[in-house]
PDB file of N, CA and C in Angstrom:
ATOM      1  N   MET B 164      36.108  -4.718  20.293  1.00 46.00           N
ATOM      2  CA  MET B 164      35.389  -5.894  19.900  1.00 46.00           C
ATOM      3  C   MET B 164      33.893  -5.638  19.799  1.00 46.00           C
ATOM      4  N   ARG B 165      33.343  -4.847  20.692  1.00 45.00           N
ATOM      5  CA  ARG B 165      31.914  -4.576  20.697  1.00 45.00           C
ATOM      6  C   ARG B 165      31.480  -3.890  19.397  1.00 45.00           C
ATOM      7  N   VAL B 166      32.272  -2.943  18.902  1.00 43.00           N
ATOM      8  CA  VAL B 166      31.954  -2.240  17.660  1.00 43.00           C
ATOM      9  C   VAL B 166      32.013  -3.216  16.486  1.00 43.00           C
ATOM     10  N   ARG B 167      32.992  -4.085  16.475  1.00 43.00           N
ATOM     11  CA  ARG B 167      33.141  -5.038  15.379  1.00 43.00           C
ATOM     12  C   ARG B 167      31.945  -5.989  15.331  1.00 43.00           C
ATOM     13  N   ARG B 168      31.465  -6.473  16.464  1.00 45.00           N
ATOM     14  CA  ARG B 168      30.310  -7.361  16.484  1.00 45.00           C
ATOM     15  C   ARG B 168      29.059  -6.647  15.976  1.00 45.00           C
ATOM     16  N   THR B 169      28.896  -5.392  16.326  1.00 42.00           N
ATOM     17  CA  THR B 169      27.743  -4.625  15.876  1.00 42.00           C
ATOM     18  C   THR B 169      27.773  -4.444  14.362  1.00 42.00           C
ATOM     19  N   VAL B 170      28.941  -4.112  13.826  1.00 40.00           N
ATOM     20  CA  VAL B 170      29.084  -3.938  12.380  1.00 40.00           C
ATOM     21  C   VAL B 170      28.811  -5.252  11.663  1.00 40.00           C
ATOM     22  N   LEU B 171      29.378  -6.343  12.170  1.00 41.00           N
ATOM     23  CA  LEU B 171      29.159  -7.644  11.545  1.00 41.00           C
ATOM     24  C   LEU B 171      27.698  -8.059  11.654  1.00 41.00           C
ATOM     25  N   GLY B 172      27.066  -7.765  12.797  1.00 47.00           N
ATOM     26  CA  GLY B 172      25.647  -8.079  12.957  1.00 47.00           C
ATOM     27  C   GLY B 172      24.790  -7.282  11.988  1.00 47.00           C
ATOM     28  N   THR B 173      25.128  -6.023  11.812  1.00 43.00           N
ATOM     29  CA  THR B 173      24.398  -5.168  10.876  1.00 43.00           C
ATOM     30  C   THR B 173      24.591  -5.655   9.442  1.00 43.00           C
ATOM     31  N   LEU B 174      25.810  -6.013   9.093  1.00 41.00           N
ATOM     32  CA  LEU B 174      26.079  -6.530   7.751  1.00 41.00           C
ATOM     33  C   LEU B 174      25.342  -7.841   7.513  1.00 41.00           C
ATOM     34  N   GLY B 175      25.309  -8.694   8.532  1.00 45.00           N
ATOM     35  CA  GLY B 175      24.580  -9.955   8.402  1.00 45.00           C
ATOM     36  C   GLY B 175      23.095  -9.721   8.202  1.00 45.00           C
ATOM     37  N   SER B 176      22.519  -8.775   8.928  1.00 45.00           N
ATOM     38  CA  SER B 176      21.101  -8.451   8.765  1.00 45.00           C
ATOM     39  C   SER B 176      20.825  -7.900   7.380  1.00 45.00           C
ATOM     40  N   ALA B 177      21.701  -7.030   6.898  1.00 42.00           N
ATOM     41  CA  ALA B 177      21.527  -6.462   5.559  1.00 42.00           C
ATOM     42  C   ALA B 177      21.608  -7.562   4.509  1.00 42.00           C
ATOM     43  N   ALA B 178      22.511  -8.514   4.692  1.00 42.00           N
ATOM     44  CA  ALA B 178      22.643  -9.614   3.735  1.00 42.00           C
ATOM     45  C   ALA B 178      21.363 -10.438   3.700  1.00 42.00           C
ATOM     46  N   LEU B 179      20.757 -10.674   4.853  1.00 38.00           N
ATOM     47  CA  LEU B 179      19.502 -11.433   4.891  1.00 38.00           C
ATOM     48  C   LEU B 179      18.382 -10.692   4.173  1.00 38.00           C
ATOM     49  N   VAL B 180      18.322  -9.367   4.342  1.00 38.00           N
ATOM     50  CA  VAL B 180      17.300  -8.566   3.676  1.00 38.00           C
ATOM     51  C   VAL B 180      17.484  -8.635   2.167  1.00 38.00           C
ATOM     52  N   PHE B 181      18.727  -8.452   1.705  1.00 38.00           N
ATOM     53  CA  PHE B 181      18.978  -8.506   0.261  1.00 38.00           C
ATOM     54  C   PHE B 181      18.716  -9.898  -0.301  1.00 38.00           C
ATOM     55  N   ALA B 182      19.055 -10.931   0.447  1.00 41.00           N
ATOM     56  CA  ALA B 182      18.786 -12.294  -0.009  1.00 41.00           C
ATOM     57  C   ALA B 182      17.283 -12.526  -0.124  1.00 41.00           C
ATOM     58  N   SER B 183      16.526 -12.000   0.831  1.00 41.00           N
ATOM     59  CA  SER B 183      15.071 -12.136   0.783  1.00 41.00           C
ATOM     60  C   SER B 183      14.509 -11.412  -0.431  1.00 41.00           C
ATOM     61  N   LEU B 184      15.006 -10.197  -0.704  1.00 40.00           N
ATOM     62  CA  LEU B 184      14.535  -9.450  -1.859  1.00 40.00           C
ATOM     63  C   LEU B 184      14.882 -10.171  -3.149  1.00 40.00           C
ATOM     64  N   GLY B 185      16.055 -10.772  -3.200  1.00 44.00           N
ATOM     65  CA  GLY B 185      16.454 -11.520  -4.386  1.00 44.00           C
ATOM     66  C   GLY B 185      15.550 -12.706  -4.629  1.00 44.00           C
ATOM     67  N   ALA B 186      15.132 -13.377  -3.567  1.00 39.00           N
ATOM     68  CA  ALA B 186      14.239 -14.526  -3.708  1.00 39.00           C
ATOM     69  C   ALA B 186      12.876 -14.082  -4.224  1.00 39.00           C
ATOM     70  N   VAL B 187      12.389 -12.955  -3.744  1.00 38.00           N
ATOM     71  CA  VAL B 187      11.102 -12.444  -4.207  1.00 38.00           C
ATOM     72  C   VAL B 187      11.201 -12.034  -5.670  1.00 38.00           C
ATOM     73  N   THR B 188      12.279 -11.367  -6.032  1.00 37.00           N
ATOM     74  CA  THR B 188      12.455 -10.943  -7.416  1.00 37.00           C
ATOM     75  C   THR B 188      12.541 -12.144  -8.341  1.00 37.00           C
ATOM     76  N   ALA B 189      13.287 -13.156  -7.965  1.00 39.00           N
ATOM     77  CA  ALA B 189      13.417 -14.346  -8.815  1.00 39.00           C
ATOM     78  C   ALA B 189      12.075 -15.030  -8.980  1.00 39.00           C
ATOM     79  N   ALA B 190      11.287 -15.094  -7.932  1.00 38.00           N
ATOM     80  CA  ALA B 190       9.973 -15.733  -8.026  1.00 38.00           C
ATOM     81  C   ALA B 190       9.038 -14.919  -8.909  1.00 38.00           C
ATOM     82  N   THR B 191       9.181 -13.610  -8.886  1.00 39.00           N
ATOM     83  CA  THR B 191       8.325 -12.750  -9.689  1.00 39.00           C
ATOM     84  C   THR B 191       8.712 -12.797 -11.163  1.00 39.00           C
ATOM     85  N   VAL B 192       9.985 -12.908 -11.460  1.00 39.00           N
ATOM     86  CA  VAL B 192      10.461 -12.872 -12.837  1.00 39.00           C
ATOM     87  C   VAL B 192      10.150 -14.172 -13.572  1.00 39.00           C
ATOM     88  N   SER B 193      10.217 -15.302 -12.911  1.00 40.00           N
ATOM     89  CA  SER B 193      10.053 -16.588 -13.578  1.00 40.00           C
ATOM     90  C   SER B 193       8.750 -16.731 -14.347  1.00 40.00           C
ATOM     91  N   PRO B 194       7.561 -16.453 -13.749  1.00 47.00           N
ATOM     92  CA  PRO B 194       6.345 -16.611 -14.534  1.00 47.00           C
ATOM     93  C   PRO B 194       6.277 -15.672 -15.732  1.00 47.00           C
ATOM     94  N   ALA B 195       6.762 -14.461 -15.582  1.00 46.00           N
ATOM     95  CA  ALA B 195       6.722 -13.514 -16.694  1.00 46.00           C
ATOM     96  C   ALA B 195       7.603 -14.000 -17.839  1.00 46.00           C
ATOM     97  N   ALA B 196       8.746 -14.580 -17.513  1.00 55.00           N
ATOM     98  CA  ALA B 196       9.639 -15.070 -18.551  1.00 55.00           C
ATOM     99  C   ALA B 196       9.016 -16.252 -19.288  1.00 55.00           C
ATOM    100  N   ALA B 197       8.196 -17.036 -18.617  1.00 63.00           N
ATOM    101  CA  ALA B 197       7.573 -18.200 -19.241  1.00 63.00           C
ATOM    102  C   ALA B 197       6.503 -17.780 -20.242  1.00 63.00           C
ATOM    103  N   ASN B 198       5.774 -16.721 -19.972  1.00 79.00           N
ATOM    104  CA  ASN B 198       4.686 -16.264 -20.836  1.00 79.00           C
ATOM    105  C   ASN B 198       4.765 -14.756 -21.048  1.00 79.00           C
ATOM    106  N   PRO B 199       5.699 -14.295 -21.856  1.00 95.00           N
ATOM    107  CA  PRO B 199       5.817 -12.850 -22.046  1.00 95.00           C
ATOM    108  C   PRO B 199       4.619 -12.280 -22.798  1.00 95.00           C
ATOM    109  N   CYS B 200       4.335 -11.034 -22.583  1.00 97.00           N
ATOM    110  CA  CYS B 200       3.248 -10.367 -23.296  1.00 97.00           C
ATOM    111  C   CYS B 200       3.704 -10.029 -24.708  1.00 97.00           C
ATOM    112  N   GLY B 201       2.774 -10.093 -25.654  1.00 98.00           N
ATOM    113  CA  GLY B 201       3.091  -9.785 -27.043  1.00 98.00           C
ATOM    114  C   GLY B 201       3.571 -11.010 -27.793  1.00 98.00           C
ATOM    115  N   PHE B 202       4.322 -10.754 -28.853  1.00 98.00           N
ATOM    116  CA  PHE B 202       4.821 -11.836 -29.711  1.00 98.00           C
ATOM    117  C   PHE B 202       6.005 -12.531 -29.061  1.00 98.00           C
ATOM    118  N   TYR B 203       6.028 -13.849 -29.144  1.00 97.00           N
ATOM    119  CA  TYR B 203       7.206 -14.608 -28.733  1.00 97.00           C
ATOM    120  C   TYR B 203       7.226 -15.942 -29.456  1.00 97.00           C
ATOM    121  N   GLU B 204       8.405 -16.547 -29.490  1.00 96.00           N
ATOM    122  CA  GLU B 204       8.592 -17.840 -30.140  1.00 96.00           C
ATOM    123  C   GLU B 204       9.154 -18.845 -29.156  1.00 96.00           C
ATOM    124  N   THR B 205       8.777 -20.098 -29.343  1.00 93.00           N
ATOM    125  CA  THR B 205       9.447 -21.208 -28.675  1.00 93.00           C
ATOM    126  C   THR B 205      10.388 -21.799 -29.712  1.00 93.00           C
ATOM    127  N   GLY B 206      10.894 -22.957 -29.497  1.00 90.00           N
ATOM    128  CA  GLY B 206      11.780 -23.570 -30.470  1.00 90.00           C
ATOM    129  C   GLY B 206      11.121 -23.808 -31.814  1.00 90.00           C
ATOM    130  N   SER B 207       9.819 -24.095 -31.817  1.00 96.00           N
ATOM    131  CA  SER B 207       9.162 -24.451 -33.072  1.00 96.00           C
ATOM    132  C   SER B 207       7.875 -23.679 -33.359  1.00 96.00           C
ATOM    133  N   ASP B 208       7.327 -22.978 -32.386  1.00 97.00           N
ATOM    134  CA  ASP B 208       6.031 -22.320 -32.544  1.00 97.00           C
ATOM    135  C   ASP B 208       6.109 -20.826 -32.262  1.00 97.00           C
ATOM    136  N   ALA B 209       5.172 -20.080 -32.869  1.00 98.00           N
ATOM    137  CA  ALA B 209       5.056 -18.635 -32.648  1.00 98.00           C
ATOM    138  C   ALA B 209       3.723 -18.354 -31.961  1.00 98.00           C
ATOM    139  N   PHE B 210       3.735 -17.441 -30.982  1.00 98.00           N
ATOM    140  CA  PHE B 210       2.551 -17.120 -30.198  1.00 98.00           C
ATOM    141  C   PHE B 210       2.404 -15.612 -30.054  1.00 98.00           C
ATOM    142  N   TYR B 211       1.172 -15.184 -29.774  1.00 98.00           N
ATOM    143  CA  TYR B 211       0.919 -13.818 -29.337  1.00 98.00           C
ATOM    144  C   TYR B 211       0.169 -13.933 -28.018  1.00 98.00           C
ATOM    145  N   ASN B 212       0.695 -13.305 -26.963  1.00 98.00           N
ATOM    146  CA  ASN B 212       0.067 -13.343 -25.644  1.00 98.00           C
ATOM    147  C   ASN B 212      -0.516 -11.964 -25.345  1.00 98.00           C
ATOM    148  N   HIS B 213      -1.849 -11.877 -25.372  1.00 97.00           N
ATOM    149  CA  HIS B 213      -2.533 -10.613 -25.068  1.00 97.00           C
ATOM    150  C   HIS B 213      -2.751 -10.567 -23.557  1.00 97.00           C
ATOM    151  N   CYS B 214      -1.932  -9.781 -22.887  1.00 96.00           N
ATOM    152  CA  CYS B 214      -2.001  -9.651 -21.431  1.00 96.00           C
ATOM    153  C   CYS B 214      -2.984  -8.548 -21.077  1.00 96.00           C
ATOM    154  N   THR B 215      -4.098  -8.920 -20.479  1.00 95.00           N
ATOM    155  CA  THR B 215      -5.111  -7.949 -20.094  1.00 95.00           C
ATOM    156  C   THR B 215      -5.906  -8.488 -18.927  1.00 95.00           C
ATOM    157  N   SER B 216      -6.473  -7.608 -18.166  1.00 94.00           N
ATOM    158  CA  SER B 216      -7.365  -8.031 -17.080  1.00 94.00           C
ATOM    159  C   SER B 216      -8.798  -7.582 -17.354  1.00 94.00           C
ATOM    160  N   ASP B 217      -9.010  -6.899 -18.489  1.00 96.00           N
ATOM    161  CA  ASP B 217     -10.353  -6.380 -18.772  1.00 96.00           C
ATOM    162  C   ASP B 217     -11.132  -7.206 -19.801  1.00 96.00           C
ATOM    163  N   GLY B 218     -10.547  -8.294 -20.280  1.00 96.00           N
ATOM    164  CA  GLY B 218     -11.242  -9.155 -21.229  1.00 96.00           C
ATOM    165  C   GLY B 218     -11.311  -8.622 -22.648  1.00 96.00           C
ATOM    166  N   SER B 219     -10.578  -7.572 -22.950  1.00 97.00           N
ATOM    167  CA  SER B 219     -10.642  -6.958 -24.280  1.00 97.00           C
ATOM    168  C   SER B 219     -10.074  -7.878 -25.352  1.00 97.00           C
ATOM    169  N   ARG B 220     -10.536  -7.657 -26.573  1.00 98.00           N
ATOM    170  CA  ARG B 220     -10.020  -8.338 -27.754  1.00 98.00           C
ATOM    171  C   ARG B 220      -9.344  -7.285 -28.617  1.00 98.00           C
ATOM    172  N   VAL B 221      -8.179  -7.619 -29.172  1.00 98.00           N
ATOM    173  CA  VAL B 221      -7.407  -6.650 -29.938  1.00 98.00           C
ATOM    174  C   VAL B 221      -7.068  -7.204 -31.320  1.00 98.00           C
ATOM    175  N   VAL B 222      -6.806  -6.278 -32.244  1.00 98.00           N
ATOM    176  CA  VAL B 222      -6.372  -6.652 -33.592  1.00 98.00           C
ATOM    177  C   VAL B 222      -4.851  -6.643 -33.604  1.00 98.00           C
ATOM    178  N   ILE B 223      -4.262  -7.754 -34.075  1.00 98.00           N
ATOM    179  CA  ILE B 223      -2.815  -7.817 -34.241  1.00 98.00           C
ATOM    180  C   ILE B 223      -2.497  -7.999 -35.723  1.00 98.00           C
ATOM    181  N   LYS B 224      -1.345  -7.516 -36.139  1.00 98.00           N
ATOM    182  CA  LYS B 224      -0.865  -7.751 -37.500  1.00 98.00           C
ATOM    183  C   LYS B 224       0.187  -8.845 -37.415  1.00 98.00           C
ATOM    184  N   VAL B 225      -0.023  -9.903 -38.173  1.00 98.00           N
ATOM    185  CA  VAL B 225       0.891 -11.048 -38.179  1.00 98.00           C
ATOM    186  C   VAL B 225       1.738 -10.970 -39.443  1.00 98.00           C
ATOM    187  N   GLU B 226       3.048 -10.999 -39.264  1.00 98.00           N
ATOM    188  CA  GLU B 226       3.992 -10.922 -40.376  1.00 98.00           C
ATOM    189  C   GLU B 226       4.442 -12.331 -40.743  1.00 98.00           C
ATOM    190  N   VAL B 227       4.206 -12.694 -42.012  1.00 98.00           N
ATOM    191  CA  VAL B 227       4.443 -14.058 -42.471  1.00 98.00           C
ATOM    192  C   VAL B 227       5.565 -14.077 -43.511  1.00 98.00           C
ATOM    193  N   ALA B 228       6.440 -15.073 -43.415  1.00 96.00           N
ATOM    194  CA  ALA B 228       7.523 -15.227 -44.389  1.00 96.00           C
ATOM    195  C   ALA B 228       6.960 -15.742 -45.711  1.00 96.00           C
ATOM    196  N   ARG B 229       7.343 -15.109 -46.805  1.00 95.00           N
ATOM    197  CA  ARG B 229       6.982 -15.523 -48.163  1.00 95.00           C
ATOM    198  C   ARG B 229       5.476 -15.695 -48.372  1.00 95.00           C
ATOM    199  N   ALA B 230       4.696 -14.844 -47.688  1.00 96.00           N
ATOM    200  CA  ALA B 230       3.232 -14.853 -47.842  1.00 96.00           C
ATOM    201  C   ALA B 230       2.723 -13.491 -47.383  1.00 96.00           C
ATOM    202  N   PRO B 231       1.512 -13.138 -47.754  1.00 97.00           N
ATOM    203  CA  PRO B 231       0.968 -11.851 -47.312  1.00 97.00           C
ATOM    204  C   PRO B 231       0.772 -11.803 -45.791  1.00 97.00           C
ATOM    205  N   ASP B 232       1.052 -10.644 -45.211  1.00 98.00           N
ATOM    206  CA  ASP B 232       0.747 -10.432 -43.797  1.00 98.00           C
ATOM    207  C   ASP B 232      -0.764 -10.370 -43.643  1.00 98.00           C
ATOM    208  N   TYR B 233      -1.250 -10.581 -42.423  1.00 98.00           N
ATOM    209  CA  TYR B 233      -2.690 -10.506 -42.192  1.00 98.00           C
ATOM    210  C   TYR B 233      -2.974  -9.983 -40.789  1.00 98.00           C
ATOM    211  N   GLU B 234      -4.203  -9.538 -40.580  1.00 98.00           N
ATOM    212  CA  GLU B 234      -4.646  -9.080 -39.264  1.00 98.00           C
ATOM    213  C   GLU B 234      -5.531 -10.145 -38.653  1.00 98.00           C
ATOM    214  N   TRP B 235      -5.504 -10.202 -37.316  1.00 98.00           N
ATOM    215  CA  TRP B 235      -6.258 -11.223 -36.604  1.00 98.00           C
ATOM    216  C   TRP B 235      -6.763 -10.628 -35.291  1.00 98.00           C
ATOM    217  N   CYS B 236      -8.000 -10.915 -34.955  1.00 98.00           N
ATOM    218  CA  CYS B 236      -8.595 -10.490 -33.695  1.00 98.00           C
ATOM    219  C   CYS B 236      -8.319 -11.562 -32.644  1.00 98.00           C
ATOM    220  N   VAL B 237      -7.621 -11.188 -31.579  1.00 98.00           N
ATOM    221  CA  VAL B 237      -7.285 -12.156 -30.531  1.00 98.00           C
ATOM    222  C   VAL B 237      -7.844 -11.708 -29.187  1.00 98.00           C
ATOM    223  N   GLY B 238      -8.199 -12.675 -28.380  1.00 97.00           N
ATOM    224  CA  GLY B 238      -8.693 -12.417 -27.036  1.00 97.00           C
ATOM    225  C   GLY B 238      -7.582 -12.517 -26.008  1.00 97.00           C
ATOM    226  N   PRO B 239      -7.940 -12.417 -24.740  1.00 97.00           N
ATOM    227  CA  PRO B 239      -6.950 -12.506 -23.662  1.00 97.00           C
ATOM    228  C   PRO B 239      -6.228 -13.850 -23.674  1.00 97.00           C
ATOM    229  N   GLY B 240      -4.973 -13.821 -23.293  1.00 96.00           N
ATOM    230  CA  GLY B 240      -4.188 -15.041 -23.198  1.00 96.00           C
ATOM    231  C   GLY B 240      -3.393 -15.317 -24.455  1.00 96.00           C
ATOM    232  N   GLU B 241      -2.909 -16.556 -24.545  1.00 96.00           N
ATOM    233  CA  GLU B 241      -2.034 -16.941 -25.649  1.00 96.00           C
ATOM    234  C   GLU B 241      -2.821 -17.404 -26.868  1.00 96.00           C
ATOM    235  N   THR B 242      -2.345 -16.987 -28.031  1.00 98.00           N
ATOM    236  CA  THR B 242      -2.898 -17.432 -29.310  1.00 98.00           C
ATOM    237  C   THR B 242      -1.752 -18.011 -30.126  1.00 98.00           C
ATOM    238  N   TRP B 243      -1.916 -19.242 -30.586  1.00 98.00           N
ATOM    239  CA  TRP B 243      -0.917 -19.868 -31.434  1.00 98.00           C
ATOM    240  C   TRP B 243      -1.030 -19.294 -32.831  1.00 98.00           C
ATOM    241  N   LEU B 244       0.079 -18.803 -33.368  1.00 98.00           N
ATOM    242  CA  LEU B 244       0.074 -18.176 -34.689  1.00 98.00           C
ATOM    243  C   LEU B 244       0.537 -19.118 -35.787  1.00 98.00           C
ATOM    244  N   GLY B 245       1.324 -20.087 -35.442  1.00 97.00           N
ATOM    245  CA  GLY B 245       1.835 -21.026 -36.431  1.00 97.00           C
ATOM    246  C   GLY B 245       3.266 -21.399 -36.143  1.00 97.00           C
ATOM    247  N   SER B 246       3.901 -21.973 -37.134  1.00 97.00           N
ATOM    248  CA  SER B 246       5.280 -22.411 -37.027  1.00 97.00           C
ATOM    249  C   SER B 246       6.216 -21.198 -36.908  1.00 97.00           C
ATOM    250  N   ALA B 247       7.187 -21.293 -36.023  1.00 97.00           N
ATOM    251  CA  ALA B 247       8.153 -20.205 -35.844  1.00 97.00           C
ATOM    252  C   ALA B 247       8.964 -19.968 -37.114  1.00 97.00           C
ATOM    253  N   SER B 248       9.114 -20.968 -37.947  1.00 96.00           N
ATOM    254  CA  SER B 248       9.859 -20.775 -39.193  1.00 96.00           C
ATOM    255  C   SER B 248       9.040 -20.001 -40.219  1.00 96.00           C
ATOM    256  N   ARG B 249       7.732 -19.962 -40.049  1.00 97.00           N
ATOM    257  CA  ARG B 249       6.855 -19.263 -40.999  1.00 97.00           C
ATOM    258  C   ARG B 249       6.464 -17.858 -40.518  1.00 97.00           C
ATOM    259  N   ILE B 250       6.231 -17.702 -39.221  1.00 98.00           N
ATOM    260  CA  ILE B 250       5.785 -16.423 -38.649  1.00 98.00           C
ATOM    261  C   ILE B 250       7.002 -15.593 -38.251  1.00 98.00           C
ATOM    262  N   GLN B 251       7.094 -14.389 -38.789  1.00 97.00           N
ATOM    263  CA  GLN B 251       8.243 -13.520 -38.513  1.00 97.00           C
ATOM    264  C   GLN B 251       8.007 -12.571 -37.352  1.00 97.00           C
ATOM    265  N   GLY B 252       6.751 -12.308 -37.011  1.00 98.00           N
ATOM    266  CA  GLY B 252       6.449 -11.406 -35.919  1.00 98.00           C
ATOM    267  C   GLY B 252       4.968 -11.082 -35.875  1.00 98.00           C
ATOM    268  N   ALA B 253       4.568 -10.398 -34.832  1.00 98.00           N
ATOM    269  CA  ALA B 253       3.183  -9.934 -34.692  1.00 98.00           C
ATOM    270  C   ALA B 253       3.178  -8.761 -33.728  1.00 98.00           C
ATOM    271  N   HIS B 254       2.297  -7.800 -33.979  1.00 98.00           N
ATOM    272  CA  HIS B 254       2.215  -6.648 -33.081  1.00 98.00           C
ATOM    273  C   HIS B 254       0.773  -6.103 -33.040  1.00 98.00           C
ATOM    274  N   TYR B 255       0.486  -5.441 -31.943  1.00 98.00           N
ATOM    275  CA  TYR B 255      -0.820  -4.817 -31.709  1.00 98.00           C
ATOM    276  C   TYR B 255      -0.965  -3.627 -32.639  1.00 98.00           C
ATOM    277  N   THR B 256      -2.103  -3.537 -33.319  1.00 98.00           N
ATOM    278  CA  THR B 256      -2.335  -2.445 -34.286  1.00 98.00           C
ATOM    279  C   THR B 256      -2.896  -1.176 -33.635  1.00 98.00           C
ATOM    280  N   GLY B 257      -3.316  -1.287 -32.379  1.00 97.00           N
ATOM    281  CA  GLY B 257      -3.907  -0.125 -31.706  1.00 97.00           C
ATOM    282  C   GLY B 257      -5.429  -0.121 -31.777  1.00 97.00           C
ATOM    283  N   ARG B 258      -6.002  -1.187 -32.326  1.00 97.00           N
ATOM    284  CA  ARG B 258      -7.470  -1.267 -32.472  1.00 97.00           C
ATOM    285  C   ARG B 258      -8.047  -2.421 -31.671  1.00 97.00           C
ATOM    286  N   LEU B 259      -9.238  -2.205 -31.165  1.00 97.00           N
ATOM    287  CA  LEU B 259     -10.002  -3.280 -30.511  1.00 97.00           C
ATOM    288  C   LEU B 259     -10.902  -3.953 -31.537  1.00 97.00           C
ATOM    289  N   CYS B 260     -11.370  -5.137 -31.233  1.00 96.00           N
ATOM    290  CA  CYS B 260     -12.280  -5.835 -32.139  1.00 96.00           C
ATOM    291  C   CYS B 260     -13.363  -6.565 -31.344  1.00 96.00           C
TER     292      CYS B 260
END
């Protein structure tokens, strides 16, 4: 009986550790999922989120349906690009502005 209690106690402790790690992971993932870096769409809008801590501004190429693509200089944070039905994508060109 003594060995069984020790094993069960150890398993219970391990379960608490894993549950704690799961809670931390879930809390960490939620904000990132809400505001992903780069191009993303909501139900009706398209955005580019420039994730940076240095305040840099970057050039992105915006791909537009049935219209010419264009480049745009964006700063840190989210930039609204337009309607999700019109904007097909956007990506960092590798240049600062």
